CSV table of C-alpha atoms in Angstrom, one decimal:
chain,number,residue,atom,x,y,z
O,1,MET,CA,-44.1,10.0,11.3
O,2,LYS,CA,-44.0,6.4,10.1
O,3,ARG,CA,-45.4,5.9,6.6
O,4,ILE,CA,-46.3,3.0,4.3
O,5,LYS,CA,-46.7,4.0,0.7
O,6,LEU,CA,-49.1,1.8,-1.2
O,7,GLY,CA,-49.0,1.1,-4.9
O,8,LEU,CA,-52.3,2.9,-5.6
O,9,PRO,CA,-52.7,6.4,-6.8
O,10,ALA,CA,-52.6,9.0,-4.1
O,11,LEU,CA,-52.8,6.5,-1.2
O,12,LEU,CA,-50.6,7.0,1.8
O,13,LEU,CA,-51.0,5.1,5.1
O,14,PHE,CA,-49.5,6.8,8.1
O,15,VAL,CA,-49.5,6.6,11.9
O,16,LEU,CA,-51.8,8.8,13.8
O,17,ILE,CA,-49.9,11.0,16.3
O,18,THR,CA,-52.3,11.3,19.2
O,19,HIS,CA,-50.1,9.8,21.9
O,20,SER,CA,-46.4,10.1,22.7
O,21,SER,CA,-45.8,6.4,22.5
O,22,CYS,CA,-47.3,6.2,19.0
O,23,ASP,CA,-44.5,8.1,17.3
O,24,ASP,CA,-40.8,7.3,17.8
O,25,GLU,CA,-39.9,10.9,17.1
O,26,GLN,CA,-41.8,11.9,20.1
O,27,LEU,CA,-39.6,9.8,22.3
O,28,ARG,CA,-36.2,11.3,21.4
O,29,PRO,CA,-35.8,14.3,23.8
O,30,THR,CA,-32.9,16.7,23.7
O,31,LEU,CA,-33.4,17.7,27.3
O,32,ASP,CA,-32.6,15.7,30.5
O,33,LEU,CA,-36.2,14.7,31.5
O,34,GLU,CA,-35.2,13.8,35.0
O,35,THR,CA,-34.0,17.3,35.5
O,36,VAL,CA,-37.0,18.9,33.9
O,37,TRP,CA,-39.4,16.9,36.1
O,38,GLU,CA,-37.3,16.8,39.3
O,39,HIS,CA,-39.9,18.8,41.2
O,40,TYR,CA,-42.8,16.7,40.2
O,41,GLU,CA,-44.0,13.2,40.9
O,42,GLN,CA,-45.0,11.6,37.7
O,43,LEU,CA,-47.1,8.5,37.0
O,44,PRO,CA,-45.3,5.1,37.2
O,45,GLU,CA,-44.8,5.1,33.4
O,46,ALA,CA,-43.2,8.6,33.6
O,47,LEU,CA,-44.1,9.2,29.9
O,48,THR,CA,-43.3,12.6,28.4
O,49,THR,CA,-45.0,14.1,25.4
O,50,ILE,CA,-42.5,16.1,23.3
O,51,SER,CA,-43.0,18.5,20.4
O,52,ARG,CA,-41.2,17.9,17.2
O,53,ASP,CA,-38.7,20.6,17.9
O,54,SER,CA,-38.3,19.4,21.5
O,55,SER,CA,-39.2,22.8,22.9
O,56,TRP,CA,-42.5,21.8,24.5
O,57,LEU,CA,-42.9,19.0,27.0
O,58,ALA,CA,-45.9,17.7,29.0
O,59,THR,CA,-46.5,14.9,31.5
O,60,TYR,CA,-49.1,13.8,34.0
O,61,ILE,CA,-48.3,14.4,37.7
O,62,LEU,CA,-49.8,13.8,41.2
O,63,PRO,CA,-50.4,10.0,41.1
O,64,THR,CA,-53.5,9.0,42.9
O,65,ASP,CA,-55.5,5.9,43.6
O,66,ARG,CA,-58.7,7.8,44.4
O,67,TYR,CA,-60.6,6.3,41.3
O,68,GLY,CA,-59.5,2.6,41.3
O,69,HIS,CA,-61.0,1.8,37.9
O,70,ALA,CA,-57.7,0.3,36.7
O,71,ILE,CA,-58.7,0.1,33.1
O,72,LEU,CA,-55.0,0.6,32.0
O,73,GLY,CA,-53.7,-2.2,34.2
O,74,ASP,CA,-53.2,-0.5,37.6
O,75,GLY,CA,-55.2,1.7,39.9
O,76,ILE,CA,-52.9,4.7,39.7
O,77,GLU,CA,-54.2,7.7,37.7
O,78,ALA,CA,-53.1,11.4,37.6
O,79,GLY,CA,-54.3,14.3,39.6
O,80,GLY,CA,-52.8,16.9,37.4
O,81,VAL,CA,-50.9,17.7,34.2
O,82,VAL,CA,-47.9,20.1,33.6
O,83,LEU,CA,-46.7,21.8,30.4
O,84,TYR,CA,-43.0,22.9,30.1
O,85,HIS,CA,-41.4,25.4,27.7
O,86,ALA,CA,-38.2,27.4,27.9
O,87,GLY,CA,-37.8,26.9,31.7
O,88,GLN,CA,-41.4,27.7,32.5
O,89,TYR,CA,-44.0,25.3,34.0
O,90,TYR,CA,-47.7,25.6,33.6
O,91,GLU,CA,-49.8,23.2,35.8
O,92,PHE,CA,-53.4,22.2,35.8
O,93,VAL,CA,-54.6,20.3,39.0
O,94,LEU,CA,-57.9,18.5,39.0
O,95,PRO,CA,-60.4,18.6,41.9
O,96,GLN,CA,-60.7,15.5,44.1
O,97,VAL,CA,-63.7,14.3,42.2
O,98,SER,CA,-61.8,13.5,39.0
O,99,VAL,CA,-58.6,12.1,37.6
O,100,PHE,CA,-56.7,11.9,34.3
O,101,GLU,CA,-57.3,8.3,33.3
O,102,ASP,CA,-54.6,8.2,30.7
O,103,LEU,CA,-50.9,7.5,30.1
O,104,ALA,CA,-49.6,10.8,28.5
O,105,PRO,CA,-51.2,14.0,27.3
O,106,ARG,CA,-51.5,14.5,23.6
O,107,PHE,CA,-50.3,17.7,21.7
O,108,ILE,CA,-52.6,19.3,19.2
O,109,ASP,CA,-52.5,22.7,17.7
O,110,VAL,CA,-56.0,24.1,17.5
O,111,ASN,CA,-55.0,27.6,16.4
O,112,GLN,CA,-52.0,26.7,14.2
O,113,ASP,CA,-49.9,29.1,16.3
O,114,GLU,CA,-47.2,26.5,17.2
O,115,VAL,CA,-48.2,26.6,20.8
O,116,PRO,CA,-49.6,23.2,21.6
O,117,GLU,CA,-52.9,22.5,23.3
O,118,LEU,CA,-53.2,19.4,25.5
O,119,LEU,CA,-55.8,16.7,24.8
O,120,CYS,CA,-56.4,14.6,27.9
O,121,ILE,CA,-58.8,11.8,29.1
O,122,LYS,CA,-60.5,13.1,32.2
O,123,SER,CA,-62.7,10.8,34.3
O,124,GLY,CA,-65.1,11.8,37.0
O,125,LEU,CA,-65.3,9.4,39.9
O,126,ASP,CA,-69.1,9.2,39.4
O,127,SER,CA,-69.5,10.2,35.8
O,128,GLY,CA,-66.8,8.3,33.8
O,129,ALA,CA,-64.5,9.5,31.1
O,130,GLY,CA,-64.6,12.5,28.8
O,131,LEU,CA,-62.1,14.4,26.6
O,132,VAL,CA,-60.8,17.8,27.5
O,133,ILE,CA,-58.6,20.2,25.7
O,134,TYR,CA,-56.4,22.6,27.7
O,135,GLN,CA,-54.9,25.8,26.2
O,136,LEU,CA,-52.2,28.1,27.4
O,137,GLU,CA,-53.6,31.6,27.9
O,138,ASN,CA,-52.0,34.4,29.9
O,139,ASN,CA,-49.5,32.0,31.3
O,140,GLU,CA,-52.2,29.6,32.6
O,141,LEU,CA,-53.4,26.3,31.4
O,142,LEU,CA,-57.2,26.8,31.0
O,143,GLU,CA,-60.0,24.5,29.8
O,144,TYR,CA,-60.6,25.3,26.1
O,145,ALA,CA,-63.1,22.6,25.1
O,146,TYR,CA,-64.5,19.3,26.4
O,147,THR,CA,-66.9,16.5,25.7
O,148,ASP,CA,-69.6,15.5,28.1
O,149,PRO,CA,-68.5,12.5,30.3
O,150,ILE,CA,-70.0,9.2,29.4
O,151,GLY,CA,-72.3,9.4,32.4
O,152,TRP,CA,-71.5,6.6,34.8
O,153,ALA,CA,-68.5,5.5,36.9
O,154,ASN,CA,-65.9,3.1,35.5
O,155,SER,CA,-66.7,3.9,31.9
O,156,TRP,CA,-63.9,5.0,29.6
O,157,LEU,CA,-62.9,6.1,26.1
O,158,ASN,CA,-59.8,6.3,23.9
O,159,PRO,CA,-59.0,9.0,21.2
O,160,VAL,CA,-58.8,7.9,17.6
O,161,ALA,CA,-57.8,11.0,15.6
O,162,VAL,CA,-57.3,14.8,15.7
O,163,SER,CA,-57.0,16.1,12.2
O,164,ASP,CA,-58.7,18.1,9.5
O,165,LEU,CA,-60.1,14.9,8.0
O,166,ASP,CA,-62.2,16.5,5.3
O,167,ARG,CA,-59.9,19.4,4.6
O,168,ASN,CA,-62.5,22.0,5.5
O,169,GLY,CA,-60.2,24.1,7.7
O,170,SER,CA,-61.5,22.8,11.0
O,171,LEU,CA,-59.9,20.2,13.3
O,172,ASP,CA,-62.0,17.1,13.8
O,173,LEU,CA,-61.8,15.0,17.0
O,174,LEU,CA,-62.7,11.3,16.9
O,175,TRP,CA,-62.8,8.8,19.7
O,176,ILE,CA,-64.2,5.4,20.6
O,177,GLN,CA,-66.5,5.4,23.6
O,178,THR,CA,-66.6,2.2,25.8
O,179,PRO,CA,-64.2,0.3,23.5
O,180,HIS,CA,-64.6,-2.8,25.7
O,181,VAL,CA,-68.4,-3.0,25.5
O,182,GLY,CA,-70.1,-2.1,22.3
O,183,GLY,CA,-67.5,0.3,21.1
O,184,VAL,CA,-68.9,3.5,19.6
O,185,LEU,CA,-66.9,5.7,17.2
O,186,LYS,CA,-67.8,9.3,17.8
O,187,SER,CA,-66.9,12.6,16.1
O,188,THR,CA,-67.0,16.3,16.8
O,189,GLN,CA,-65.5,19.4,15.3
O,190,ILE,CA,-63.2,21.3,17.7
O,191,ARG,CA,-64.7,24.6,18.8
O,192,PRO,CA,-64.3,26.5,22.1
O,193,GLY,CA,-66.6,25.2,24.8
O,194,LEU,CA,-68.7,22.0,24.8
O,195,LEU,CA,-67.8,19.6,22.0
O,196,GLU,CA,-71.1,18.1,20.8
O,197,VAL,CA,-71.2,14.7,19.1
O,198,ILE,CA,-72.1,14.9,15.4
O,199,ASP,CA,-72.1,11.3,14.4
O,200,ASP,CA,-71.4,7.8,15.7
O,201,PHE,CA,-70.9,4.2,14.6
O,202,ARG,CA,-71.1,1.1,16.8
O,203,GLY,CA,-69.1,-2.1,16.9
O,204,VAL,CA,-65.5,-0.9,16.9
O,205,SER,CA,-62.7,-0.9,19.5
O,206,ASN,CA,-59.2,0.6,20.0
O,207,HIS,CA,-58.3,-0.8,23.4
O,208,ALA,CA,-58.3,-4.1,25.4
O,209,LEU,CA,-58.8,-4.4,29.2
O,210,ASP,CA,-55.7,-3.8,31.2
O,211,GLU,CA,-53.7,-3.0,28.0
O,212,ARG,CA,-51.1,-0.2,27.9
O,213,ASN,CA,-51.3,0.1,24.1
O,214,LEU,CA,-53.5,3.1,23.1
O,215,CYS,CA,-52.3,3.2,19.5
O,216,LEU,CA,-55.0,1.1,17.7
O,217,SER,CA,-56.0,3.6,15.0
O,218,ALA,CA,-54.5,5.0,11.8
O,219,LEU,CA,-55.4,7.3,8.9
O,220,ILE,CA,-55.1,6.9,5.2
O,221,GLU,CA,-54.4,10.2,3.4
O,222,GLN,CA,-56.0,10.6,0.0
O,223,MET,CA,-56.0,13.6,-2.4
O,224,ASP,CA,-58.7,15.7,-0.6
O,225,SER,CA,-59.5,13.8,2.6
O,226,GLU,CA,-58.4,11.1,5.1
O,227,TRP,CA,-59.9,7.8,5.9
O,228,VAL,CA,-60.0,6.5,9.5
O,229,LEU,CA,-58.9,2.9,10.3
O,230,VAL,CA,-60.0,1.1,13.5
O,231,PRO,CA,-60.5,-2.6,14.4
O,232,ASN,CA,-63.9,-4.1,15.0
O,233,GLN,CA,-65.1,-5.4,18.3
O,234,SER,CA,-64.3,-9.0,17.5
O,235,ARG,CA,-60.7,-8.1,16.5
O,236,ASP,CA,-60.9,-10.0,13.2
O,237,SER,CA,-61.3,-7.0,10.8
O,238,ILE,CA,-60.1,-3.5,10.3
O,239,PHE,CA,-62.9,-1.1,9.3
O,240,TYR,CA,-62.1,2.1,7.4
O,241,PHE,CA,-64.3,5.1,7.2
O,242,SER,CA,-64.4,8.2,5.0
O,243,TYR,CA,-65.5,11.3,6.8
O,244,GLN,CA,-67.2,14.5,5.6
O,245,ASN,CA,-68.6,17.4,7.6
O,246,GLY,CA,-68.6,15.3,10.8
O,247,PHE,CA,-70.3,12.2,9.4
O,248,PHE,CA,-68.8,8.7,8.8
O,249,THR,CA,-69.3,6.4,5.9
O,250,LYS,CA,-68.0,2.9,6.3
O,251,GLU,CA,-66.2,2.3,3.0
O,252,THR,CA,-64.9,-1.2,3.4
O,253,SER,CA,-63.2,-3.7,5.8
O,254,ILE,CA,-60.2,-6.0,5.6
O,255,ALA,CA,-60.3,-9.4,7.3
O,256,VAL,CA,-57.2,-9.6,9.5
O,257,THR,CA,-56.6,-10.7,13.1
O,258,VAL,CA,-55.7,-7.6,15.1
O,259,ASP,CA,-53.3,-7.9,18.1
O,260,PHE,CA,-54.5,-5.4,20.6
O,261,GLY,CA,-51.1,-5.4,22.3
O,262,GLN,CA,-49.4,-3.8,19.3
O,263,PRO,CA,-49.8,-0.5,17.5
O,264,LEU,CA,-52.1,-0.8,14.5
O,265,TYR,CA,-49.6,0.7,12.1
O,266,GLU,CA,-47.2,-2.1,12.9
O,267,GLN,CA,-49.9,-4.6,11.8
O,268,VAL,CA,-51.1,-2.9,8.6
O,269,THR,CA,-48.4,-4.3,6.3
O,270,CYS,CA,-48.2,-4.3,2.6
O,271,GLU,CA,-49.5,-7.9,2.5
O,272,VAL,CA,-52.7,-6.8,4.2
O,273,TRP,CA,-53.4,-4.2,1.5
O,274,LEU,CA,-51.9,-5.5,-1.7
O,275,ASN,CA,-49.4,-8.0,-3.0
O,276,ASP,CA,-45.7,-7.2,-2.5
O,277,ASN,CA,-45.2,-6.2,-6.1
O,278,ASN,CA,-47.4,-3.1,-5.6
O,279,CYS,CA,-46.0,-2.0,-2.3
O,280,LEU,CA,-43.3,0.6,-1.9
O,281,SER,CA,-41.3,0.7,1.3
O,282,ASP,CA,-40.7,4.1,2.9
O,283,TRP,CA,-39.6,3.6,6.5
């Protein structure tokens, strides 16, 4: 995990790991990926999500053009997802009325049992995007929890964070709904079944049209909580929010031009936060 230590008491900026391309460690496999996936047709990007010990792998499969929204730059989405571990494959194939409108599944560990769950962006052809969590149970990938879809075709969302943000023992899930139009930061606490929205905040964004970069969020870790960093809609500021029991408080913002083609952690430099004399390098 990339970190920038700031010269303030108990402040630590680090990269949010919600997507394989957001963390270099996730891109250094110890297995031959071509051999692992030789029986599957992957998306054109052929991205693989890899656990830190390289024992769990996941990728999207069954490319399809049945949706055609093309929010990520092409009209090819995934019809299924597969999880791999110790020579075993666990597939989940969607019905024809939906796709995974995403680049790579994300690993989270809901139960802290070191068996990852998969967080995916699933879009209904008529209902738009929602988030869904799949869990391995009795050697099957099964739906564990989900958010309601946005409600209309060609509408999309992008995850922001999965973490115990307020240190209350429960994982919190944050995302930005319709990041291109209005941009609403939403939150829920992960429980089995329907994930109901607890709070929202308008006027933010973590994705640009046709862009492949999904890594436009970060967290600041403090002594007993984490703050969430996301750009605003006009891309000229970074907002940061504290979070407690599912509810946001906008604490402050920093005026800085955000490049939506680059991960946010690469743009939040020491100069943005403090002067160089108070910034400690830890890369």
